[in-house]
């Protein structure tokens, strides 16, 4: 069974930067896309950014122009560079990978990493 391992969360002041990393380990293969979601207390999980293995990138509206997602083409790994952080970016950030097997997809999720932005 595969898993996603995240790192890079923490506490930062508003206007600061953080970089999150996520790498797949174990038996993860045929990945179609990887990305990041976040969930703040009392709110639904929302897309932050994802990258399709063909190259397309999607960003949530609230992070466009501030966050950048990238991937390591030699392995299943993605990174999220977060600049100009705001208190409203405070949330648990989850790495996600979508595996394709025939007509079936399977979602892997990381354990989550806390990002806290102080004002």
mmCIF file of C-alpha atoms in Angstrom:
data_model
loop_
_atom_site.group_PDB
_atom_site.id
_atom_site.type_symbol
_atom_site.label_atom_id
_atom_site.label_comp_id
_atom_site.label_asym_id
_atom_site.label_seq_id
_atom_site.Cartn_x
_atom_site.Cartn_y
_atom_site.Cartn_z
ATOM 1 C CA UNK A 1 0.000 0.000 0.000
ATOM 2 C CA UNK A 2 1.314 3.399 -0.933
ATOM 3 C CA UNK A 3 1.294 6.564 1.095
ATOM 4 C CA UNK A 4 1.930 10.274 0.754
ATOM 5 C CA UNK A 5 4.420 11.942 3.063
ATOM 6 C CA UNK A 6 4.126 15.694 3.603
ATOM 7 C CA UNK A 7 6.455 18.204 5.173
ATOM 8 C CA UNK A 8 6.975 21.934 5.425
ATOM 9 C CA UNK A 9 4.083 23.344 7.419
ATOM 10 C CA UNK A 10 4.503 25.696 10.341
ATOM 11 C CA UNK A 11 3.860 29.127 11.792
ATOM 12 C CA UNK A 12 4.622 32.247 9.796
ATOM 13 C CA UNK A 13 3.699 35.919 9.970
ATOM 14 C CA UNK A 14 1.407 37.476 7.405
ATOM 15 C CA UNK A 15 3.338 38.340 4.265
ATOM 16 C CA UNK A 16 5.768 35.498 4.804
ATOM 17 C CA UNK A 17 6.425 32.343 2.804
ATOM 18 C CA UNK A 18 6.365 28.593 3.306
ATOM 19 C CA UNK A 19 7.101 25.654 1.048
ATOM 20 C CA UNK A 20 5.255 22.372 1.355
ATOM 21 C CA UNK A 21 6.559 19.083 -0.008
ATOM 22 C CA UNK A 22 4.795 15.830 -0.719
ATOM 23 C CA UNK A 23 6.307 12.593 -1.938
ATOM 24 C CA UNK A 24 4.679 9.271 -2.691
ATOM 25 C CA UNK A 25 6.168 6.095 -1.302
ATOM 26 C CA UNK A 26 5.331 2.437 -1.548
ATOM 27 C CA UNK A 27 3.189 0.963 -4.304
ATOM 28 C CA UNK A 28 1.768 4.122 -5.867
ATOM 29 C CA UNK A 29 1.736 4.112 -9.644
ATOM 30 C CA UNK A 30 -0.250 5.357 -12.659
ATOM 31 C CA UNK A 31 -0.748 8.743 -11.042
ATOM 32 C CA UNK A 32 -2.916 11.060 -13.110
ATOM 33 C CA UNK A 33 -2.605 14.169 -10.956
ATOM 34 C CA UNK A 34 -1.277 15.358 -7.613
ATOM 35 C CA UNK A 35 -2.020 18.440 -5.638
ATOM 36 C CA UNK A 36 -2.936 20.177 -2.424
ATOM 37 C CA UNK A 37 -6.186 20.770 -0.619
ATOM 38 C CA UNK A 38 -6.770 22.598 2.623
ATOM 39 C CA UNK A 39 -9.343 22.609 5.364
ATOM 40 C CA UNK A 40 -9.843 25.340 7.909
ATOM 41 C CA UNK A 41 -11.847 24.786 11.118
ATOM 42 C CA UNK A 42 -15.555 24.726 10.377
ATOM 43 C CA UNK A 43 -15.047 24.843 6.623
ATOM 44 C CA UNK A 44 -15.116 22.336 3.800
ATOM 45 C CA UNK A 45 -11.954 20.989 2.256
ATOM 46 C CA UNK A 46 -11.046 23.075 -0.789
ATOM 47 C CA UNK A 47 -8.661 22.815 -3.696
ATOM 48 C CA UNK A 48 -5.493 24.858 -3.350
ATOM 49 C CA UNK A 49 -3.695 23.687 -6.481
ATOM 50 C CA UNK A 50 -3.192 20.570 -8.513
ATOM 51 C CA UNK A 51 -1.092 19.526 -11.453
ATOM 52 C CA UNK A 52 -2.140 17.078 -14.113
ATOM 53 C CA UNK A 53 0.646 14.835 -15.341
ATOM 54 C CA UNK A 54 0.099 16.104 -18.890
ATOM 55 C CA UNK A 55 1.043 19.571 -17.647
ATOM 56 C CA UNK A 56 -2.200 21.407 -16.843
ATOM 57 C CA UNK A 57 -2.230 23.266 -13.541
ATOM 58 C CA UNK A 58 -5.254 24.446 -11.573
ATOM 59 C CA UNK A 59 -5.320 26.939 -8.694
ATOM 60 C CA UNK A 60 -8.034 27.886 -6.273
ATOM 61 C CA UNK A 61 -9.164 31.471 -6.817
ATOM 62 C CA UNK A 62 -7.988 32.638 -3.406
ATOM 63 C CA UNK A 63 -4.364 31.620 -4.008
ATOM 64 C CA UNK A 64 -3.834 32.619 -7.636
ATOM 65 C CA UNK A 65 -0.786 34.816 -8.023
ATOM 66 C CA UNK A 66 0.566 33.911 -4.570
ATOM 67 C CA UNK A 67 1.041 30.137 -4.597
ATOM 68 C CA UNK A 68 2.956 28.037 -7.114
ATOM 69 C CA UNK A 69 2.732 24.279 -7.496
ATOM 70 C CA UNK A 70 5.511 22.279 -9.108
ATOM 71 C CA UNK A 71 6.447 18.661 -9.556
ATOM 72 C CA UNK A 72 9.509 16.462 -9.671
ATOM 73 C CA UNK A 73 9.394 14.640 -12.986
ATOM 74 C CA UNK A 74 11.681 11.877 -11.748
ATOM 75 C CA UNK A 75 9.273 10.717 -9.079
ATOM 76 C CA UNK A 76 5.775 11.228 -7.747
ATOM 77 C CA UNK A 77 6.392 14.400 -5.772
ATOM 78 C CA UNK A 78 4.838 17.841 -5.696
ATOM 79 C CA UNK A 79 5.745 21.086 -3.992
ATOM 80 C CA UNK A 80 3.724 24.139 -3.041
ATOM 81 C CA UNK A 81 5.502 27.464 -2.734
ATOM 82 C CA UNK A 82 3.293 29.813 -0.737
ATOM 83 C CA UNK A 83 4.148 33.514 -0.807
ATOM 84 C CA UNK A 84 2.391 36.589 0.574
ATOM 85 C CA UNK A 85 0.617 34.432 3.117
ATOM 86 C CA UNK A 86 -2.505 35.778 4.773
ATOM 87 C CA UNK A 87 -4.204 34.799 8.042
ATOM 88 C CA UNK A 88 -7.045 33.325 5.997
ATOM 89 C CA UNK A 89 -4.569 30.807 4.558
ATOM 90 C CA UNK A 90 -4.449 29.176 7.985
ATOM 91 C CA UNK A 91 -5.587 25.567 7.587
ATOM 92 C CA UNK A 92 -4.477 21.963 7.519
ATOM 93 C CA UNK A 93 -3.013 21.282 4.089
ATOM 94 C CA UNK A 94 -3.449 17.820 2.608
ATOM 95 C CA UNK A 95 -1.535 16.302 -0.263
ATOM 96 C CA UNK A 96 -3.627 14.346 -2.755
ATOM 97 C CA UNK A 97 -2.745 11.911 -5.525
ATOM 98 C CA UNK A 98 -5.198 10.317 -7.934
ATOM 99 C CA UNK A 99 -4.279 6.862 -9.191
ATOM 100 C CA UNK A 100 -5.868 5.457 -12.317
ATOM 101 C CA UNK A 101 -6.462 1.740 -12.857
ATOM 102 C CA UNK A 102 -8.478 1.098 -15.999
ATOM 103 C CA UNK A 103 -11.741 3.002 -15.547
ATOM 104 C CA UNK A 104 -11.307 3.271 -11.776
ATOM 105 C CA UNK A 105 -9.621 6.034 -9.828
ATOM 106 C CA UNK A 106 -8.347 5.940 -6.273
ATOM 107 C CA UNK A 107 -7.487 8.903 -4.094
ATOM 108 C CA UNK A 108 -4.501 8.879 -1.783
ATOM 109 C CA UNK A 109 -4.323 11.482 0.986
ATOM 110 C CA UNK A 110 -1.479 12.608 3.160
ATOM 111 C CA UNK A 111 -1.836 12.960 6.909
ATOM 112 C CA UNK A 112 -2.051 16.755 6.667
ATOM 113 C CA UNK A 113 0.317 19.492 7.715
ATOM 114 C CA UNK A 114 -0.709 22.565 9.705
ATOM 115 C CA UNK A 115 -0.084 26.015 8.264
ATOM 116 C CA UNK A 116 -0.730 28.911 10.623
ATOM 117 C CA UNK A 117 -0.409 32.529 9.506
ATOM 118 C CA UNK A 118 -0.413 35.135 12.250
ATOM 119 C CA UNK A 119 -1.549 38.696 11.678
#
